[in-house]
Coordinates of C-alpha atoms in Angstrom, one line a residue:
M583 CA -3.7 6.5 30.2
A584 CA -5.5 9.4 31.8
G585 CA -9.2 8.6 32.3
R586 CA -11.1 5.9 30.6
N587 CA -12.1 6.1 26.9
L588 CA -14.4 3.3 26.4
V589 CA -15.3 2.0 23.0
A590 CA -18.9 2.9 22.1
V591 CA -20.8 -0.4 21.4
P592 CA -24.3 0.0 19.9
S593 CA -27.3 -1.1 21.8
V594 CA -31.0 -1.0 20.8
G595 CA -31.9 2.4 19.7
Q596 CA -28.8 4.2 20.9
V597 CA -25.0 4.1 21.2
D598 CA -24.0 3.6 24.9
Q599 CA -20.6 3.7 26.5
V600 CA -20.1 0.3 28.0
A601 CA -17.3 -1.5 29.8
P602 CA -17.4 -5.4 30.1
D603 CA -18.9 -7.3 27.3
A604 CA -21.2 -9.0 29.7
A605 CA -23.2 -5.8 30.0
V606 CA -23.9 -5.7 26.3
P607 CA -27.4 -7.0 25.4
R608 CA -27.2 -10.2 23.3
R609 CA -28.9 -9.6 20.1
P610 CA -28.5 -10.5 16.3
V611 CA -25.7 -8.6 14.6
R612 CA -25.1 -7.9 11.0
S613 CA -22.5 -10.3 9.7
A614 CA -19.4 -8.8 8.1
P615 CA -18.8 -9.2 4.3
S616 CA -16.0 -11.6 5.1
A617 CA -14.1 -12.7 8.3
W618 CA -10.9 -10.8 8.8
R619 CA -8.0 -11.6 10.9
I620 CA -7.6 -8.7 13.3
L621 CA -4.9 -7.8 15.7
V622 CA -6.0 -5.4 18.5
V623 CA -3.1 -3.6 20.1
E624 CA -4.6 -2.1 23.3
N625 CA -3.1 -1.7 26.7
D626 CA -6.4 -0.8 28.5
D627 CA -8.6 -3.9 29.4
E628 CA -11.7 -1.8 29.7
D629 CA -11.3 -0.6 26.0
A630 CA -10.0 -3.9 24.7
E631 CA -12.6 -6.3 26.1
P632 CA -15.7 -4.9 24.6
L633 CA -13.8 -4.2 21.3
T634 CA -12.5 -7.7 20.8
A635 CA -15.9 -9.2 22.0
G636 CA -17.8 -7.1 19.5
L637 CA -15.5 -8.0 16.6
R638 CA -15.8 -11.7 17.4
R639 CA -19.6 -11.4 17.4
H640 CA -19.4 -10.1 13.9
G641 CA -17.4 -13.3 12.9
H642 CA -13.8 -12.0 12.8
L643 CA -10.8 -13.8 14.2
V644 CA -9.4 -11.5 16.8
E645 CA -6.0 -11.6 18.7
R646 CA -5.2 -9.0 21.4
V647 CA -1.8 -7.8 22.6
S648 CA -1.2 -5.0 25.1
G649 CA 2.1 -3.6 23.9
G650 CA 4.2 -2.5 20.8
I651 CA 6.9 -5.2 21.1
P652 CA 4.4 -8.2 21.1
A653 CA 2.4 -6.4 18.3
L654 CA 5.6 -6.5 16.1
G655 CA 5.8 -10.2 16.7
A656 CA 2.1 -10.9 16.0
Y657 CA 0.9 -8.8 13.1
E658 CA 2.3 -10.9 10.2
G659 CA -0.6 -12.8 8.5
V660 CA -3.4 -10.5 9.8
D661 CA -5.6 -8.4 7.6
V662 CA -6.1 -5.3 10.0
V663 CA -4.2 -4.0 12.9
L664 CA -6.3 -1.7 15.3
L665 CA -3.5 0.2 17.0
D666 CA -3.7 2.3 20.1
L667 CA -0.9 4.9 20.0
E668 CA -0.4 5.0 23.7
L669 CA 1.5 1.9 24.6
P670 CA 3.6 1.1 27.7
D671 CA 6.7 -0.2 25.8
L672 CA 6.9 1.5 22.4
D673 CA 5.3 4.7 20.9
G674 CA 2.5 3.6 18.7
L675 CA 3.7 5.8 15.9
E676 CA 7.0 3.7 15.8
V677 CA 5.0 0.5 15.8
C678 CA 3.0 1.8 12.9
R679 CA 6.1 2.8 11.0
Q680 CA 7.7 -0.6 11.4
I681 CA 4.5 -2.5 10.3
R682 CA 4.2 -0.2 7.2
A683 CA 7.9 -0.5 6.3
A684 CA 7.6 -4.3 6.4
G685 CA 4.6 -4.5 4.0
D686 CA 1.0 -3.5 3.3
T687 CA -0.8 -4.8 6.4
A688 CA -3.8 -2.4 6.9
V689 CA -3.3 -0.3 10.1
I690 CA -6.1 1.8 11.7
A691 CA -5.0 4.1 14.6
V692 CA -7.5 3.8 17.4
T693 CA -6.4 6.4 20.1
A694 CA -7.3 9.1 22.4
R695 CA -4.8 11.4 20.7
G696 CA -7.2 13.6 18.8
T697 CA -5.5 16.9 17.7
E698 CA -4.9 17.7 14.1
L699 CA -1.2 17.2 14.6
D700 CA -1.7 13.8 16.1
R701 CA -3.8 12.8 13.0
V702 CA -1.2 14.1 10.7
L703 CA 1.6 12.3 12.5
G704 CA -0.4 9.1 12.5
L705 CA -1.1 9.3 8.7
Q706 CA 2.5 10.1 8.0
A707 CA 3.5 7.1 10.0
G708 CA 1.6 4.9 7.6
A709 CA -1.8 4.6 9.3
D710 CA -4.6 3.9 6.7
D711 CA -7.2 5.6 8.9
Y712 CA -7.4 7.3 12.3
L713 CA -10.2 7.0 14.8
V714 CA -10.4 9.0 18.0
K715 CA -11.8 7.5 21.3
P716 CA -14.6 7.4 22.2
Y717 CA -16.1 6.2 18.9
G718 CA -19.0 4.3 17.7
F719 CA -18.5 0.6 17.1
Q720 CA -20.6 0.7 13.8
E721 CA -18.4 3.5 12.7
L722 CA -15.3 1.4 13.3
L723 CA -16.8 -1.5 11.3
A724 CA -17.6 0.9 8.4
R725 CA -14.1 2.4 8.4
M726 CA -12.6 -1.1 8.4
E727 CA -14.7 -2.2 5.5
A728 CA -13.6 1.0 3.6
V729 CA -10.0 0.3 4.3
M730 CA -10.3 -3.3 3.2
R731 CA -12.0 -2.4 0.0
R732 CA -9.1 -0.2 -0.9
V733 CA -6.6 -2.8 0.1
R734 CA -8.3 -5.4 -2.1
K735 CA -8.6 -3.1 -5.0
A736 CA -4.9 -2.2 -4.9
A737 CA -3.9 -5.8 -4.6
A738 CA -6.1 -6.9 -7.5
D739 CA -4.5 -4.4 -10.0
P740 CA -1.2 -5.6 -11.3
S741 CA -0.6 -2.8 -13.8
V742 CA 2.7 -1.0 -14.1
I743 CA 2.9 2.7 -14.9
V744 CA 6.0 4.2 -16.5
R745 CA 6.5 7.9 -16.9
G746 CA 10.1 8.6 -18.0
P747 CA 12.4 7.4 -15.2
L748 CA 9.5 6.9 -12.8
R749 CA 8.0 3.4 -12.5
I750 CA 5.0 2.6 -10.4
D751 CA 4.2 -1.0 -9.9
A752 CA 0.6 -1.4 -8.4
G753 CA 1.0 -5.2 -8.0
A754 CA 4.1 -5.0 -5.9
R755 CA 3.2 -1.6 -4.5
Q756 CA 6.6 -0.2 -5.4
V757 CA 7.9 3.1 -6.7
R758 CA 11.2 3.3 -8.5
L759 CA 13.1 6.3 -9.9
H760 CA 16.0 5.9 -12.1
G761 CA 15.9 2.3 -11.0
R762 CA 16.3 3.1 -7.4
R763 CA 13.4 2.1 -5.0
I764 CA 11.6 5.0 -3.3
D765 CA 10.2 4.1 0.1
V766 CA 6.7 5.5 0.4
T767 CA 3.8 5.0 2.8
R768 CA 0.6 3.3 1.8
K769 CA -1.3 6.6 1.5
E770 CA 1.6 8.2 -0.5
F771 CA 1.6 5.3 -2.9
D772 CA -2.2 5.4 -3.3
L773 CA -2.0 9.2 -3.9
L774 CA 0.8 8.9 -6.5
Y775 CA -0.9 6.0 -8.3
L776 CA -4.2 7.9 -8.4
L777 CA -2.3 10.8 -10.2
A778 CA -0.3 8.3 -12.4
V779 CA -3.3 6.4 -13.9
Q780 CA -4.6 9.7 -15.3
P781 CA -1.4 11.6 -16.0
D782 CA -3.0 14.2 -18.4
T783 CA -5.8 15.0 -15.9
V784 CA -5.9 17.5 -13.0
V785 CA -7.3 15.4 -10.1
S786 CA -9.3 17.6 -7.7
R787 CA -8.7 17.6 -3.9
K788 CA -12.3 16.2 -3.4
T789 CA -11.5 13.2 -5.7
I790 CA -8.2 12.6 -3.9
M791 CA -9.8 12.7 -0.4
Q792 CA -12.7 10.3 -1.5
T793 CA -10.4 7.9 -3.3
V794 CA -7.3 7.8 -1.1
W795 CA -8.8 8.5 2.3
G796 CA -12.5 7.6 1.9
D797 CA -13.4 10.4 4.4
V798 CA -13.0 14.1 4.9
W799 CA -9.8 15.3 6.6
S800 CA -8.2 18.7 6.7
R801 CA -6.7 20.4 3.7
R802 CA -3.3 19.9 5.4
T803 CA -3.7 16.1 5.1
I804 CA -3.2 16.3 1.3
D805 CA -0.6 19.1 1.3
T806 CA 1.5 17.1 3.9
H807 CA 1.5 13.9 1.7
I808 CA 2.2 15.9 -1.5
S809 CA 5.2 17.6 0.2
S810 CA 6.5 14.3 1.5
L811 CA 6.2 12.6 -2.0
R812 CA 7.9 15.6 -3.7
G813 CA 10.8 15.4 -1.2
K814 CA 11.2 11.7 -1.8
L815 CA 11.1 12.0 -5.6
G816 CA 13.6 14.8 -5.4
S817 CA 11.7 17.5 -7.3
S818 CA 8.4 19.4 -6.9
D819 CA 7.9 19.1 -10.7
W820 CA 6.7 15.5 -10.2
I821 CA 3.4 16.7 -8.7
R822 CA 2.1 19.9 -10.1
N823 CA -0.3 22.1 -8.1
V824 CA -3.0 23.6 -10.4
R825 CA -4.3 26.4 -8.1
G826 CA -7.8 26.2 -7.2
V827 CA -8.3 22.8 -9.0
G828 CA -6.1 20.1 -7.7
F829 CA -2.9 18.2 -8.6
Q830 CA -1.4 16.6 -11.7
L831 CA 1.4 14.2 -12.3
G832 CA 4.3 16.0 -14.0
W833 CA 7.7 15.0 -15.3
A834 CA 10.9 16.2 -13.6

């Protein structure tokens, strides 16, 4: 990895760039709403050590691995994977795809790759969020809490929505068309489900961004996911674009 992108850990009155955890002043920290099992996938010790130490001080159970292959053997049973995309053995995007294909484990990409294309590729690979180094530790915690709120909300809703041959099962997080399962990423599912729960309503781009992503990304983020969903469903009629307003679930 070129250079060092250290995790920004908050100190009193400011956010500093720090290296070893021993350099961080010991002080009371705000407890997390609940303890999560977190897998940190990070090859750089100078990034990993303050990150794992900070998460543990907030009451989380943290395991760290330094490569993609050990990550694929360790993520089962965890709540959140913090995934660096620059790994020595496997490309982080491929690791993300494999974790997403296997289930609904939350994945946050934490990486030095910061271009718009990098973000789009990370989200398409199934990442629930994307954070570019260097970043503030409190921002990371806030993003983790936002992702976990969405995960818990989705897991708690067992409803099944049927629109003609399209069947969306929120409990199993599965999409079927004419009885055939359609493989979608977490974000694609959340987007499709949001449109399906209000099929007679045009959902604005702002509502989609706030509900599905919980943050502001580029306009291209939504368009990329809409295009991908249309391709997987086999027709653009399934998701209608109401120009200047937003999107609505259709019927192909």
